[in-house]
GROMACS .gro file of C-alpha atoms in nm:
model
  354
    1UNK     CA    1  -1.418  12.343  -2.639
    2UNK     CA    2  -1.750  12.528  -2.608
    3UNK     CA    3  -1.933  12.198  -2.615
    4UNK     CA    4  -1.711  12.062  -2.336
    5UNK     CA    5  -1.769  12.373  -2.120
    6UNK     CA    6  -2.146  12.352  -2.172
    7UNK     CA    7  -2.150  11.984  -2.078
    8UNK     CA    8  -1.951  12.054  -1.762
    9UNK     CA    9  -2.187  12.341  -1.666
   10UNK     CA   10  -2.499  12.127  -1.712
   11UNK     CA   11  -2.348  11.848  -1.505
   12UNK     CA   12  -2.276  12.094  -1.224
   13UNK     CA   13  -2.633  12.229  -1.235
   14UNK     CA   14  -2.775  11.876  -1.216
   15UNK     CA   15  -2.549  11.793  -0.922
   16UNK     CA   16  -2.661  12.102  -0.731
   17UNK     CA   17  -3.025  12.025  -0.809
   18UNK     CA   18  -2.991  11.664  -0.689
   19UNK     CA   19  -2.816  11.779  -0.372
   20UNK     CA   20  -3.099  12.023  -0.303
   21UNK     CA   21  -3.362  11.753  -0.350
   22UNK     CA   22  -3.167  11.518  -0.125
   23UNK     CA   23  -3.138  11.789   0.139
   24UNK     CA   24  -3.516  11.850   0.133
   25UNK     CA   25  -3.597  11.478   0.158
   26UNK     CA   26  -3.357  11.417   0.445
   27UNK     CA   27  -3.457  11.726   0.644
   28UNK     CA   28  -3.609  11.659   0.988
   29UNK     CA   29  -3.985  11.660   1.014
   30UNK     CA   30  -4.151  11.987   1.101
   31UNK     CA   31  -4.168  12.043   1.476
   32UNK     CA   32  -4.519  11.969   1.610
   33UNK     CA   33  -4.730  12.266   1.711
   34UNK     CA   34  -4.716  12.381   2.071
   35UNK     CA   35  -4.910  12.146   2.300
   36UNK     CA   36  -4.864  11.841   2.078
   37UNK     CA   37  -4.628  11.546   2.070
   38UNK     CA   38  -4.548  11.325   1.772
   39UNK     CA   39  -4.645  10.960   1.745
   40UNK     CA   40  -4.858  10.768   1.986
   41UNK     CA   41  -4.717  10.944   2.292
   42UNK     CA   42  -4.954  11.241   2.296
   43UNK     CA   43  -5.149  11.481   2.077
   44UNK     CA   44  -5.086  11.494   1.703
   45UNK     CA   45  -5.169  11.779   1.474
   46UNK     CA   46  -5.220  11.573   1.159
   47UNK     CA   47  -5.241  11.204   1.074
   48UNK     CA   48  -4.996  11.058   0.818
   49UNK     CA   49  -5.251  10.831   0.656
   50UNK     CA   50  -5.022  10.527   0.683
   51UNK     CA   51  -5.196  10.397   0.995
   52UNK     CA   52  -5.555  10.423   1.115
   53UNK     CA   53  -5.623  10.743   1.306
   54UNK     CA   54  -5.774  10.720   1.654
   55UNK     CA   55  -5.920  11.037   1.802
   56UNK     CA   56  -5.920  11.041   2.182
   57UNK     CA   57  -6.108  11.298   2.390
   58UNK     CA   58  -6.010  11.303   2.759
   59UNK     CA   59  -6.226  11.482   3.014
   60UNK     CA   60  -5.924  11.604   3.213
   61UNK     CA   61  -5.559  11.508   3.179
   62UNK     CA   62  -5.470  11.572   3.542
   63UNK     CA   63  -5.713  11.313   3.676
   64UNK     CA   64  -5.481  11.051   3.827
   65UNK     CA   65  -5.686  10.746   3.732
   66UNK     CA   66  -5.757  10.869   3.378
   67UNK     CA   67  -5.383  10.923   3.336
   68UNK     CA   68  -5.330  10.549   3.388
   69UNK     CA   69  -5.596  10.471   3.127
   70UNK     CA   70  -5.447  10.723   2.885
   71UNK     CA   71  -5.094  10.589   2.925
   72UNK     CA   72  -5.210  10.230   2.875
   73UNK     CA   73  -5.410  10.329   2.566
   74UNK     CA   74  -5.113  10.511   2.413
   75UNK     CA   75  -4.883  10.216   2.482
   76UNK     CA   76  -5.128   9.965   2.331
   77UNK     CA   77  -5.172  10.174   2.014
   78UNK     CA   78  -4.806  10.262   1.972
   79UNK     CA   79  -4.696  10.162   1.620
   80UNK     CA   80  -5.047  10.046   1.533
   81UNK     CA   81  -5.234  10.375   1.500
   82UNK     CA   82  -5.188  10.750   1.484
   83UNK     CA   83  -5.341  10.923   1.786
   84UNK     CA   84  -5.499  11.265   1.804
   85UNK     CA   85  -5.555  11.319   2.176
   86UNK     CA   86  -5.705  11.626   2.342
   87UNK     CA   87  -5.748  11.745   2.700
   88UNK     CA   88  -6.102  11.870   2.768
   89UNK     CA   89  -5.977  12.036   3.090
   90UNK     CA   90  -6.309  11.960   3.258
   91UNK     CA   91  -6.505  12.184   3.020
   92UNK     CA   92  -6.774  12.035   2.797
   93UNK     CA   93  -6.775  12.329   2.555
   94UNK     CA   94  -6.401  12.280   2.500
   95UNK     CA   95  -6.454  11.910   2.438
   96UNK     CA   96  -6.732  11.982   2.190
   97UNK     CA   97  -6.493  12.201   1.988
   98UNK     CA   98  -6.227  11.931   1.999
   99UNK     CA   99  -6.481  11.678   1.873
  100UNK     CA  100  -6.565  11.900   1.576
  101UNK     CA  101  -6.197  11.928   1.484
  102UNK     CA  102  -6.148  11.551   1.500
  103UNK     CA  103  -6.447  11.487   1.279
  104UNK     CA  104  -6.318  11.746   1.033
  105UNK     CA  105  -5.980  11.571   1.028
  106UNK     CA  106  -6.157  11.245   0.942
  107UNK     CA  107  -6.042  11.020   1.225
  108UNK     CA  108  -6.121  10.652   1.175
  109UNK     CA  109  -6.259  10.598   1.524
  110UNK     CA  110  -6.346  10.815   1.825
  111UNK     CA  111  -6.271  10.726   2.188
  112UNK     CA  112  -6.458  10.962   2.418
  113UNK     CA  113  -6.417  11.016   2.792
  114UNK     CA  114  -6.704  11.261   2.841
  115UNK     CA  115  -6.667  11.573   3.053
  116UNK     CA  116  -7.043  11.562   3.107
  117UNK     CA  117  -7.197  11.223   3.034
  118UNK     CA  118  -7.532  11.393   2.981
  119UNK     CA  119  -7.390  11.563   2.672
  120UNK     CA  120  -7.315  11.233   2.501
  121UNK     CA  121  -7.622  11.254   2.276
  122UNK     CA  122  -7.456  11.542   2.090
  123UNK     CA  123  -7.143  11.331   2.037
  124UNK     CA  124  -7.349  11.042   1.905
  125UNK     CA  125  -7.541  11.269   1.668
  126UNK     CA  126  -7.222  11.411   1.513
  127UNK     CA  127  -7.035  11.079   1.502
  128UNK     CA  128  -7.331  10.903   1.346
  129UNK     CA  129  -7.368  11.171   1.079
  130UNK     CA  130  -6.998  11.137   0.996
  131UNK     CA  131  -7.008  10.756   1.006
  132UNK     CA  132  -6.732  10.734   1.268
  133UNK     CA  133  -6.735  10.439   1.512
  134UNK     CA  134  -6.740  10.568   1.869
  135UNK     CA  135  -6.616  10.419   2.196
  136UNK     CA  136  -6.729  10.593   2.513
  137UNK     CA  137  -6.521  10.504   2.817
  138UNK     CA  138  -6.502  10.553   3.194
  139UNK     CA  139  -6.774  10.819   3.228
  140UNK     CA  140  -7.087  10.637   3.123
  141UNK     CA  141  -7.364  10.794   2.911
  142UNK     CA  142  -7.721  10.666   2.935
  143UNK     CA  143  -7.761  10.324   2.776
  144UNK     CA  144  -8.030  10.465   2.545
  145UNK     CA  145  -7.783  10.718   2.407
  146UNK     CA  146  -7.514  10.460   2.332
  147UNK     CA  147  -7.761  10.215   2.179
  148UNK     CA  148  -7.906  10.486   1.953
  149UNK     CA  149  -7.600  10.444   1.731
  150UNK     CA  150  -7.531  10.091   1.607
  151UNK     CA  151  -7.159  10.170   1.580
  152UNK     CA  152  -7.111  10.287   1.939
  153UNK     CA  153  -7.006  10.108   2.256
  154UNK     CA  154  -6.919  10.185   2.618
  155UNK     CA  155  -6.614  10.043   2.800
  156UNK     CA  156  -6.601  10.100   3.173
  157UNK     CA  157  -6.693   9.956   3.508
  158UNK     CA  158  -7.008   9.887   3.704
  159UNK     CA  159  -7.004  10.171   3.955
  160UNK     CA  160  -7.229   9.989   4.202
  161UNK     CA  161  -6.965   9.716   4.236
  162UNK     CA  162  -6.705   9.963   4.367
  163UNK     CA  163  -6.947  10.083   4.634
  164UNK     CA  164  -7.039   9.730   4.733
  165UNK     CA  165  -6.673   9.634   4.765
  166UNK     CA  166  -6.618   9.936   4.989
  167UNK     CA  167  -6.911   9.816   5.201
  168UNK     CA  168  -6.755   9.469   5.231
  169UNK     CA  169  -6.420   9.622   5.325
  170UNK     CA  170  -6.587   9.831   5.597
  171UNK     CA  171  -6.736   9.515   5.746
  172UNK     CA  172  -6.396   9.341   5.743
  173UNK     CA  173  -6.216   9.638   5.897
  174UNK     CA  174  -6.455   9.685   6.188
  175UNK     CA  175  -6.470   9.311   6.256
  176UNK     CA  176  -6.091   9.303   6.267
  177UNK     CA  177  -6.059   9.628   6.463
  178UNK     CA  178  -6.348   9.681   6.707
  179UNK     CA  179  -6.142   9.967   6.855
  180UNK     CA  180  -6.229  10.171   6.544
  181UNK     CA  181  -6.567  10.224   6.708
  182UNK     CA  182  -6.424  10.509   6.912
  183UNK     CA  183  -6.728  10.574   7.133
  184UNK     CA  184  -6.822  10.208   7.161
  185UNK     CA  185  -7.186  10.266   7.069
  186UNK     CA  186  -7.202   9.991   6.805
  187UNK     CA  187  -7.267  10.250   6.532
  188UNK     CA  188  -7.013  10.362   6.273
  189UNK     CA  189  -7.009  10.739   6.245
  190UNK     CA  190  -6.877  10.814   5.896
  191UNK     CA  191  -6.823  11.103   5.659
  192UNK     CA  192  -6.868  11.069   5.282
  193UNK     CA  193  -6.669  11.234   5.003
  194UNK     CA  194  -6.845  11.226   4.668
  195UNK     CA  195  -6.684  11.290   4.329
  196UNK     CA  196  -6.943  11.505   4.154
  197UNK     CA  197  -7.304  11.594   4.239
  198UNK     CA  198  -7.466  11.451   3.924
  199UNK     CA  199  -7.212  11.193   3.810
  200UNK     CA  200  -7.382  10.848   3.797
  201UNK     CA  201  -7.065  10.669   3.904
  202UNK     CA  202  -7.015  10.898   4.204
  203UNK     CA  203  -7.378  10.861   4.307
  204UNK     CA  204  -7.361  10.481   4.283
  205UNK     CA  205  -7.040  10.454   4.483
  206UNK     CA  206  -7.185  10.680   4.751
  207UNK     CA  207  -7.511  10.489   4.775
  208UNK     CA  208  -7.390  10.131   4.759
  209UNK     CA  209  -7.093  10.163   4.995
  210UNK     CA  210  -7.327  10.246   5.284
  211UNK     CA  211  -7.606  10.012   5.173
  212UNK     CA  212  -7.364   9.719   5.146
  213UNK     CA  213  -7.214   9.792   5.489
  214UNK     CA  214  -7.565   9.793   5.635
  215UNK     CA  215  -7.653   9.474   5.446
  216UNK     CA  216  -7.347   9.322   5.616
  217UNK     CA  217  -7.507   9.397   5.954
  218UNK     CA  218  -7.338   9.724   6.043
  219UNK     CA  219  -7.515  10.032   6.173
  220UNK     CA  220  -7.409  10.346   5.987
  221UNK     CA  221  -7.457  10.711   6.081
  222UNK     CA  222  -7.345  10.999   5.860
  223UNK     CA  223  -7.163  11.291   6.020
  224UNK     CA  224  -7.238  11.620   5.846
  225UNK     CA  225  -7.339  11.660   5.483
  226UNK     CA  226  -7.200  11.463   5.191
  227UNK     CA  227  -6.886  11.645   5.079
  228UNK     CA  228  -6.884  11.693   4.701
  229UNK     CA  229  -6.522  11.759   4.606
  230UNK     CA  230  -6.509  11.687   4.231
  231UNK     CA  231  -6.259  11.401   4.269
  232UNK     CA  232  -6.000  11.660   4.378
  233UNK     CA  233  -5.736  11.606   4.648
  234UNK     CA  234  -5.699  11.969   4.754
  235UNK     CA  235  -6.073  12.030   4.774
  236UNK     CA  236  -6.114  11.715   4.984
  237UNK     CA  237  -5.836  11.821   5.221
  238UNK     CA  238  -6.000  12.159   5.280
  239UNK     CA  239  -6.342  12.001   5.331
  240UNK     CA  240  -6.198  11.744   5.573
  241UNK     CA  241  -6.024  12.016   5.772
  242UNK     CA  242  -6.356  12.195   5.812
  243UNK     CA  243  -6.536  11.877   5.919
  244UNK     CA  244  -6.265  11.792   6.171
  245UNK     CA  245  -6.280  12.140   6.318
  246UNK     CA  246  -6.647  12.086   6.400
  247UNK     CA  247  -6.650  11.709   6.466
  248UNK     CA  248  -6.309  11.592   6.589
  249UNK     CA  249  -6.352  11.277   6.793
  250UNK     CA  250  -6.693  11.205   6.638
  251UNK     CA  251  -6.575  11.061   6.305
  252UNK     CA  252  -6.490  10.691   6.293
  253UNK     CA  253  -6.463  10.631   5.919
  254UNK     CA  254  -6.397  10.822   5.595
  255UNK     CA  255  -6.543  10.689   5.270
  256UNK     CA  256  -6.425  10.852   4.947
  257UNK     CA  257  -6.540  10.792   4.590
  258UNK     CA  258  -6.179  10.798   4.470
  259UNK     CA  259  -5.825  10.781   4.602
  260UNK     CA  260  -5.751  11.142   4.519
  261UNK     CA  261  -6.006  11.264   4.772
  262UNK     CA  262  -5.902  10.993   5.019
  263UNK     CA  263  -5.542  11.119   5.008
  264UNK     CA  264  -5.668  11.473   5.071
  265UNK     CA  265  -5.858  11.352   5.378
  266UNK     CA  266  -5.550  11.174   5.508
  267UNK     CA  267  -5.347  11.495   5.470
  268UNK     CA  268  -5.604  11.680   5.681
  269UNK     CA  269  -5.603  11.403   5.944
  270UNK     CA  270  -5.224  11.394   5.962
  271UNK     CA  271  -5.217  11.770   6.026
  272UNK     CA  272  -5.386  11.711   6.361
  273UNK     CA  273  -5.194  11.396   6.452
  274UNK     CA  274  -5.411  11.122   6.303
  275UNK     CA  275  -5.306  10.860   6.044
  276UNK     CA  276  -4.935  10.921   6.072
  277UNK     CA  277  -4.675  10.650   6.028
  278UNK     CA  278  -4.639  10.471   6.358
  279UNK     CA  279  -4.892  10.699   6.528
  280UNK     CA  280  -5.159  10.572   6.770
  281UNK     CA  281  -5.448  10.793   6.654
  282UNK     CA  282  -5.617  10.647   6.348
  283UNK     CA  283  -5.939  10.678   6.148
  284UNK     CA  284  -5.986  10.430   5.862
  285UNK     CA  285  -6.000  10.589   5.516
  286UNK     CA  286  -6.123  10.396   5.212
  287UNK     CA  287  -6.099  10.507   4.847
  288UNK     CA  288  -6.138  10.374   4.495
  289UNK     CA  289  -5.886  10.334   4.210
  290UNK     CA  290  -5.575  10.183   4.373
  291UNK     CA  291  -5.353  10.465   4.249
  292UNK     CA  292  -4.982  10.453   4.329
  293UNK     CA  293  -5.032  10.717   4.599
  294UNK     CA  294  -5.305  10.511   4.763
  295UNK     CA  295  -5.101  10.191   4.748
  296UNK     CA  296  -4.812  10.375   4.910
  297UNK     CA  297  -5.038  10.512   5.185
  298UNK     CA  298  -5.179  10.165   5.252
  299UNK     CA  299  -4.827  10.021   5.269
  300UNK     CA  300  -4.732  10.294   5.520
  301UNK     CA  301  -5.043  10.227   5.727
  302UNK     CA  302  -5.195  10.574   5.684
  303UNK     CA  303  -5.483  10.451   5.466
  304UNK     CA  304  -5.688  10.138   5.522
  305UNK     CA  305  -5.799  10.017   5.180
  306UNK     CA  306  -5.912  10.099   4.829
  307UNK     CA  307  -6.086   9.931   4.538
  308UNK     CA  308  -5.878   9.857   4.232
  309UNK     CA  309  -6.010  10.011   3.913
  310UNK     CA  310  -5.780   9.858   3.652
  311UNK     CA  311  -5.673  10.146   3.429
  312UNK     CA  312  -5.432   9.932   3.230
  313UNK     CA  313  -5.701   9.675   3.152
  314UNK     CA  314  -5.938   9.953   3.047
  315UNK     CA  315  -5.678  10.117   2.822
  316UNK     CA  316  -5.598   9.785   2.656
  317UNK     CA  317  -5.966   9.710   2.600
  318UNK     CA  318  -6.026  10.051   2.442
  319UNK     CA  319  -5.724  10.006   2.214
  320UNK     CA  320  -5.837   9.662   2.097
  321UNK     CA  321  -6.188   9.784   2.025
  322UNK     CA  322  -6.057  10.094   1.846
  323UNK     CA  323  -5.827   9.897   1.617
  324UNK     CA  324  -6.110   9.660   1.530
  325UNK     CA  325  -6.347   9.946   1.456
  326UNK     CA  326  -6.089  10.126   1.243
  327UNK     CA  327  -6.047   9.808   1.040
  328UNK     CA  328  -6.423   9.780   0.985
  329UNK     CA  329  -6.460   9.486   1.223
  330UNK     CA  330  -6.688   9.433   1.520
  331UNK     CA  331  -6.557   9.617   1.828
  332UNK     CA  332  -6.488   9.295   2.019
  333UNK     CA  333  -6.370   9.076   1.731
  334UNK     CA  334  -6.088   8.845   1.838
  335UNK     CA  335  -6.089   8.964   2.201
  336UNK     CA  336  -6.204   8.797   2.522
  337UNK     CA  337  -6.423   9.099   2.601
  338UNK     CA  338  -6.798   9.049   2.628
  339UNK     CA  339  -7.101   9.276   2.633
  340UNK     CA  340  -7.320   9.294   2.941
  341UNK     CA  341  -7.698   9.264   2.946
  342UNK     CA  342  -7.740   9.608   2.785
  343UNK     CA  343  -7.577   9.482   2.468
  344UNK     CA  344  -7.365   9.798   2.436
  345UNK     CA  345  -7.130   9.795   2.737
  346UNK     CA  346  -6.814   9.610   2.836
  347UNK     CA  347  -6.744   9.602   3.210
  348UNK     CA  348  -6.392   9.594   3.351
  349UNK     CA  349  -6.413   9.427   3.694
  350UNK     CA  350  -6.310   9.592   4.021
  351UNK     CA  351  -6.111   9.418   4.296
  352UNK     CA  352  -6.059   9.505   4.664
  353UNK     CA  353  -5.711   9.626   4.760
  354UNK     CA  354  -5.586   9.626   5.120
   0.00000   0.00000   0.00000
């Protein structure tokens, strides 16, 4: 009898123990830390080790164009890699700290959208020391910086091309609509909205849009100073309101380095009766990016044109290069991507959008 009781007791203990183990195994995963999302849909606190880990540093999440790149990148890597993604919030010091954390975690590849492209040498130095392949994208560092590390590459656009396409669009618009020359003097009085004061892409778009328009035979005259609005819609609206207060009736064209600022300018114009749906007072506004908001404004007739910067194509290119690098392959292995004359950059082409 004692033996039977002991056997029954041991069996019960084993059953409880097995149930406890089963309960621990089947328990839901620990909730991610605040500010993170699991999988390839956002930030991740730790990699599982089952898939390659791609560390992504974004200069600022709330940039509309970069959001399209980020979403495309996440979609392309979904199920193929673990992503650790961080928002630099427009602060280089913050991004530097995020970089250090990613290197400490041992990511397999880094994808870096610099807050300040001039700080890229520090990224290269740390990535090179850690032996981590690095893909810079969108905000272009100096070619010498990228080429100083034989396992680094840049994926982006040729900024001059966006400006030139804006210049070609200006020529088309004023040929089609001579009434846009409000004072009939044969000169286009324009105002310019620039992204950032020292950003190479912003500088190139600003320069080449006007130069290309002049190369197309147009006479251009700037009204007021160049408005540097940091790619921001609200800042551009406020700046445009100030310009209009001093120069209403003198401005015949608005050129913006991106659609965000263009939309801000249109908001300021609409507040005083210009560029409204079905209205008869209109000043052409041209941007860059072909965001959904810009496409909608063009469809409504409140914005004239933009230049498509293909965020989806860029995100897909970054993902393909990252997966190759994580696997120890050449960045462009098995893709139709090619390097430009620098030997370290892939260029995603622009296209006019009207």
